[in-house]
Tab-separated table of C-alpha atoms in Angstrom:
chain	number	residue	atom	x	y	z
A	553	UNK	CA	6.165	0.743	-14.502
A	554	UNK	CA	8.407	0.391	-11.491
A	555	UNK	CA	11.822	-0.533	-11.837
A	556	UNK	CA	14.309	-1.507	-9.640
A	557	UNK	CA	18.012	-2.851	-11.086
A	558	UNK	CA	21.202	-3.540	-8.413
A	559	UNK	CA	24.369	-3.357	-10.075
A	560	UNK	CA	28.003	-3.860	-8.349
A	561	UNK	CA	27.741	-7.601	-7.012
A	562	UNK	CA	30.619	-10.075	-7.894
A	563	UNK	CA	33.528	-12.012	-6.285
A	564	UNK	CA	36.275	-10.066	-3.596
A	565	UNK	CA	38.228	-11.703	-1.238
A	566	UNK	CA	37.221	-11.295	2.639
A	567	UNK	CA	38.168	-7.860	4.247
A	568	UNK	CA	37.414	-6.351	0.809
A	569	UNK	CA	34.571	-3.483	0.011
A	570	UNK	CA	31.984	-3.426	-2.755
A	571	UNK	CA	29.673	-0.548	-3.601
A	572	UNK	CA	26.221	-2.062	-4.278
A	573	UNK	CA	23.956	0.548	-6.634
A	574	UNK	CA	19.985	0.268	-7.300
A	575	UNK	CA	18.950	2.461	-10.028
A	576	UNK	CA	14.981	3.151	-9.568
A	577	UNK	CA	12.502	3.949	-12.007
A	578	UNK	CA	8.714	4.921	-12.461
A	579	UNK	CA	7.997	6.265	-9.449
A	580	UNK	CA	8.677	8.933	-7.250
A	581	UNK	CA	11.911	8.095	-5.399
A	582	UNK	CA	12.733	10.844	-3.109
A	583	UNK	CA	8.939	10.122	-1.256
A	584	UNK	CA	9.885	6.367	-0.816
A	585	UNK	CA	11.476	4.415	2.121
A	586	UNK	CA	14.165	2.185	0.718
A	587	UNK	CA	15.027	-1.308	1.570
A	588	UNK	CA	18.378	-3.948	1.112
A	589	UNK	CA	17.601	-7.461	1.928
A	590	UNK	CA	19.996	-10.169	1.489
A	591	UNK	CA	19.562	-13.984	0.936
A	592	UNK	CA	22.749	-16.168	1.111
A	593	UNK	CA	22.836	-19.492	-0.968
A	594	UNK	CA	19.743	-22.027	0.362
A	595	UNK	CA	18.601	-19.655	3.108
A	596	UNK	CA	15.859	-17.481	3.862
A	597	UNK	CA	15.458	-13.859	3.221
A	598	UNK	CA	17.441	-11.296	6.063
A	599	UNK	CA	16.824	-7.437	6.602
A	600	UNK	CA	19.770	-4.853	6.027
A	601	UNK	CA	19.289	-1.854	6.244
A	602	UNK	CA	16.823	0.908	5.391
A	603	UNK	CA	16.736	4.689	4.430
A	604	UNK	CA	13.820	7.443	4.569
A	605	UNK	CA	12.839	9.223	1.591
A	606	UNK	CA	14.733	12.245	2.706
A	607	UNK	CA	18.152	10.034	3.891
A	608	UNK	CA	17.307	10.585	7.401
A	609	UNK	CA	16.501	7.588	9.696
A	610	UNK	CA	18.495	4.883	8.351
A	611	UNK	CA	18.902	1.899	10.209
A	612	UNK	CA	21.317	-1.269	9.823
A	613	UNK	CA	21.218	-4.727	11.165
A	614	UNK	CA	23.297	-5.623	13.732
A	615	UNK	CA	25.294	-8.142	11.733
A	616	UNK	CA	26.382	-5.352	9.226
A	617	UNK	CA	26.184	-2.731	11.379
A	618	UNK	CA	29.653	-0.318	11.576
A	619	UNK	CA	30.632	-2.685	8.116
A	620	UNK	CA	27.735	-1.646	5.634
A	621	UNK	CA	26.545	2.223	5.069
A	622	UNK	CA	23.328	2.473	3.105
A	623	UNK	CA	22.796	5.814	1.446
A	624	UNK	CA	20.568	7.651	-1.626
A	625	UNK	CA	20.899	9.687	-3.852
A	626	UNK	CA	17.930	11.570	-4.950
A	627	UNK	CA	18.924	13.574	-8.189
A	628	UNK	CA	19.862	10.346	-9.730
A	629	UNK	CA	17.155	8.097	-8.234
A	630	UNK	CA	19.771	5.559	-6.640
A	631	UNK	CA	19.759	3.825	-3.830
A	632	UNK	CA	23.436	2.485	-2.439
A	633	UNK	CA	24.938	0.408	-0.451
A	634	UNK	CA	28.685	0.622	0.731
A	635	UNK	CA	29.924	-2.802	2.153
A	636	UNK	CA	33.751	-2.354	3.809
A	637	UNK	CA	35.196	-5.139	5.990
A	638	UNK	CA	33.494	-8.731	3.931
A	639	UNK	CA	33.107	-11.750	5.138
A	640	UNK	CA	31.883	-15.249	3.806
A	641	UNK	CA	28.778	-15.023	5.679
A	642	UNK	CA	28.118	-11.750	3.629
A	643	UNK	CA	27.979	-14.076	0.745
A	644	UNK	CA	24.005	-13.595	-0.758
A	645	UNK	CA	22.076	-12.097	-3.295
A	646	UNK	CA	21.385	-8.261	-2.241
A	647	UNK	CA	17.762	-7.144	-3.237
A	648	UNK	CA	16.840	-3.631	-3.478
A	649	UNK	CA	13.566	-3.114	-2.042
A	650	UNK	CA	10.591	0.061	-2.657
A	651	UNK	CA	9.097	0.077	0.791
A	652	UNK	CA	9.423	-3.378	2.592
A	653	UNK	CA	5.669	-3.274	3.604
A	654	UNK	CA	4.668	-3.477	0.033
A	655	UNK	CA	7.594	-4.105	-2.497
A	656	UNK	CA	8.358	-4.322	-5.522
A	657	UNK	CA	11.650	-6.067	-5.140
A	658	UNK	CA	14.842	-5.965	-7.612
A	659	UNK	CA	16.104	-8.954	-9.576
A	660	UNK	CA	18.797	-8.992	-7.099
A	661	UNK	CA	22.475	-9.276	-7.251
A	662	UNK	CA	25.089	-11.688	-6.276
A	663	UNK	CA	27.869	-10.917	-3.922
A	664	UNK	CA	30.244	-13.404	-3.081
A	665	UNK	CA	32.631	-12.826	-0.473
A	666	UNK	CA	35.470	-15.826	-1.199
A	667	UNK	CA	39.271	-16.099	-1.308
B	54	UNK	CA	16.785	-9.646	15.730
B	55	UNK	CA	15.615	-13.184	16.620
B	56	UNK	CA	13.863	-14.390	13.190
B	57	UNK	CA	10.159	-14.372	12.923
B	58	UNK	CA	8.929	-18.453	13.706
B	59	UNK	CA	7.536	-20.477	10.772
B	60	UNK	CA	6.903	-24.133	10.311
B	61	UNK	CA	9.779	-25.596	7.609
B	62	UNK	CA	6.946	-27.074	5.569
B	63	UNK	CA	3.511	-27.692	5.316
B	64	UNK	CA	1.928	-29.348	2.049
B	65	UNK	CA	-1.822	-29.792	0.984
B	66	UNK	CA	-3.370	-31.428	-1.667
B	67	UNK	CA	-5.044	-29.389	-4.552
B	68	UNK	CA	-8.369	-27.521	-3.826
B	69	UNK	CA	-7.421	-27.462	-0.174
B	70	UNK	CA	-6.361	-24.555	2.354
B	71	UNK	CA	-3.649	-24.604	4.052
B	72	UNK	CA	-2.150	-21.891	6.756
B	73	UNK	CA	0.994	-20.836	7.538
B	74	UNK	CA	1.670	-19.424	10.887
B	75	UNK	CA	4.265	-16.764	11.722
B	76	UNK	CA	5.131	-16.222	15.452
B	77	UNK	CA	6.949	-13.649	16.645
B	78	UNK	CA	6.163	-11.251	20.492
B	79	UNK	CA	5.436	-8.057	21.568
B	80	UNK	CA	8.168	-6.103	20.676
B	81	UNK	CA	7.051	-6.832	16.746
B	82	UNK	CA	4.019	-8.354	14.762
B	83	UNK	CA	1.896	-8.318	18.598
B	84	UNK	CA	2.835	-4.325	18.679
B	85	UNK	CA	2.386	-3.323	15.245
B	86	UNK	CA	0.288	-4.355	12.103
B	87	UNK	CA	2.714	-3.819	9.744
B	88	UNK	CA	3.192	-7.327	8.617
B	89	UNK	CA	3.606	-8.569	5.331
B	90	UNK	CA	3.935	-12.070	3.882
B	91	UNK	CA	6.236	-12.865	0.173
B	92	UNK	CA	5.903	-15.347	-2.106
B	93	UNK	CA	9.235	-16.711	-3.958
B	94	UNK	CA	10.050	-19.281	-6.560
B	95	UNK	CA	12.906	-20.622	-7.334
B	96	UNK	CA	15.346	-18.256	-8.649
B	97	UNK	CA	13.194	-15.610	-8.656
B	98	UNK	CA	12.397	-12.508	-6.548
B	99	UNK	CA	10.500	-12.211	-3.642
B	100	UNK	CA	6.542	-10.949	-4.512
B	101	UNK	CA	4.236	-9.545	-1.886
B	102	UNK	CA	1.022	-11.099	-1.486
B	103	UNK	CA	-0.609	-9.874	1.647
B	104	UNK	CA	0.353	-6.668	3.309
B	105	UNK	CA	-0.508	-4.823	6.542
B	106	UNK	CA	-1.928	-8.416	8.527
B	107	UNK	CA	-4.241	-8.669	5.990
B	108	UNK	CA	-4.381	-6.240	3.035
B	109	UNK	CA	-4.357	-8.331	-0.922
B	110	UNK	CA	-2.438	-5.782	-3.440
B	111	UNK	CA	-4.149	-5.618	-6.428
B	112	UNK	CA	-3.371	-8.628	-8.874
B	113	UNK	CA	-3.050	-10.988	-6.266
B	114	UNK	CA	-5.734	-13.775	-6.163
B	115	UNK	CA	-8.613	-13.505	-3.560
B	116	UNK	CA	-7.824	-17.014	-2.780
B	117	UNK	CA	-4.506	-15.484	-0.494
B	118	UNK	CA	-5.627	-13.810	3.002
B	119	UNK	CA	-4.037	-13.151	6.353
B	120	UNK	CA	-4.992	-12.229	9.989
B	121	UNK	CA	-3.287	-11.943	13.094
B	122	UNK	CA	-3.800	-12.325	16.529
B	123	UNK	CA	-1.611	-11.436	19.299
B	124	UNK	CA	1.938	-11.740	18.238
B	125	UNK	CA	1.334	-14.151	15.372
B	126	UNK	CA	0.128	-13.561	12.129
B	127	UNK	CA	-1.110	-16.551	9.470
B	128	UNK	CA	-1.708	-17.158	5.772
B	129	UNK	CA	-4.455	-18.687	4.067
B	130	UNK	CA	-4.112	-20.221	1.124
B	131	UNK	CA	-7.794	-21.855	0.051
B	132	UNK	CA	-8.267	-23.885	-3.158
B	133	UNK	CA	-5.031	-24.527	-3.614
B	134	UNK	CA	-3.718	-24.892	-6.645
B	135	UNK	CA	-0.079	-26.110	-7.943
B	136	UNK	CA	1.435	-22.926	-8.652
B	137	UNK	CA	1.523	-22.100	-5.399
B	138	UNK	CA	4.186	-24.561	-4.701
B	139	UNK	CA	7.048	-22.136	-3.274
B	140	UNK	CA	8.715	-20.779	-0.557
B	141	UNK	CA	6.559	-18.222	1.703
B	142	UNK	CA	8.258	-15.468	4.223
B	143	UNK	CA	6.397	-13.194	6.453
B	144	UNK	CA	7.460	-9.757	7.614
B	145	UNK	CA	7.120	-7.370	10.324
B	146	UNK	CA	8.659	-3.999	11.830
B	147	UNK	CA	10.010	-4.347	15.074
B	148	UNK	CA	9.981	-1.753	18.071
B	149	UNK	CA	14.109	-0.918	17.515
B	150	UNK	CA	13.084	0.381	14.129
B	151	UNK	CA	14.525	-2.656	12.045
B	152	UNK	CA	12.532	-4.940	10.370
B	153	UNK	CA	12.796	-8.983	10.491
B	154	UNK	CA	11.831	-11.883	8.326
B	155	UNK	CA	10.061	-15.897	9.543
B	156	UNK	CA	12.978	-18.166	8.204
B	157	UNK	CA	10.720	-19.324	5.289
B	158	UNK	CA	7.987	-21.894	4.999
B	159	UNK	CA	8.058	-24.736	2.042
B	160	UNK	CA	4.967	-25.225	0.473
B	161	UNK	CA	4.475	-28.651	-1.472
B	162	UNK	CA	1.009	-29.126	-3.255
B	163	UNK	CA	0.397	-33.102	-3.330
């Protein structure tokens, strides 16, 4: 069965950094695409970045972009996400994502970005 | 990154179909058929239900479909029934190699 859990979510005061982690199970990782998405309180779901099976070609949104590094390890089937300069509109629920065109998605986890 | 268009709402009583439309241009769903469309509950994940325009993952009733034409893509929902009552997102890559979401459609069954 495939498994996604996020870990690292919780409260930190704007300009702070969190380390988001996605531990994946079930399936082979390294041959996957990975995927953060991000849904702040009441709103809909936003892209943030994504990573090829191999680490090459990641991409970020603009609204993250130079803030947010997404990166994998491959040895310990985990997917990352290193967020550096917060803000309250980076307050959401991060998702972990196994290829965006098809899922599965994780349970999520909550960031909150709040003084 | 301008978001994908979607009506707020639409609603339909049960054993009706309803669609939900999701417009975007050429630079994304009109250039590329790698659109997908979510459904989410309350509280809970996101869970795919239609994938390239129009592809039904396994598990996911026949009563779910999708199409596209030109740069927008649309969900069918026939015989509706009350457990579809949720939010609904659609999905597509974009030609700067990013991806972007609709802003959501609210589906009420009467």
């Amino acid at each position: 069965e495939v498994q996604l859990v996020e870990s690292g979510g919780g409260l930190v005061q704007p300009g702070g950094s969190l380390r988001l982690s996605c531990a994946a199970s079930g399936f082979s990782f390294s041959t996957y695409w990975m995927y953060w998405v991000r849904q702040a309180p009441g709103k809909g779901l936003v892209w943030v970045s994504h990573i090829g099976g191999d680490g090459s070609g990641a991409n970020h949104a603009d609204s993250v972009k130079g803030r947010f590094t997404i990166s994998r390890d491959n040895f310990k089937n985990t997917l990352y996400l290193q967020m550096n300069s917060l803000r309250a509109e980076d307050t959401a629920v991060y998702y972990c994502v196994r290829d965006l065109r098809m899922g599965p998605w994780g349970q999520g986890t909550l960031v909150t970005v709040s003084s | 990154q301008s978001a994908l268009t979607q009506p707020a709402s639409v609603s339909g009583s049960p054993g009706q179909s309803i669609t939900i439309s999701c417009t975007g241009t050429s630079s994304d769903i009109g250039n590329y058929n790698y659109v997908s469309w979510f459904q989410q509950h309350p509280g809970k994940a996101p869970k795919l239900m239609i994938y390239d325009v129009s592809n039904r993952p396994s598990g996911v009733s026949y009563r779910f479909s999708g199409s596209k034409s030109d740069n927008t893509a649309s969900l069918t929902i026939s015989g509706l029934q009350a457990e579809d009552e949720a939010d609904y997102y659609c999905t597509s890559y974009t030609s700067s190699s990013t991806w972007v979401f609709g802003g959501g459609t609210k589906l009420t069954v009467l």
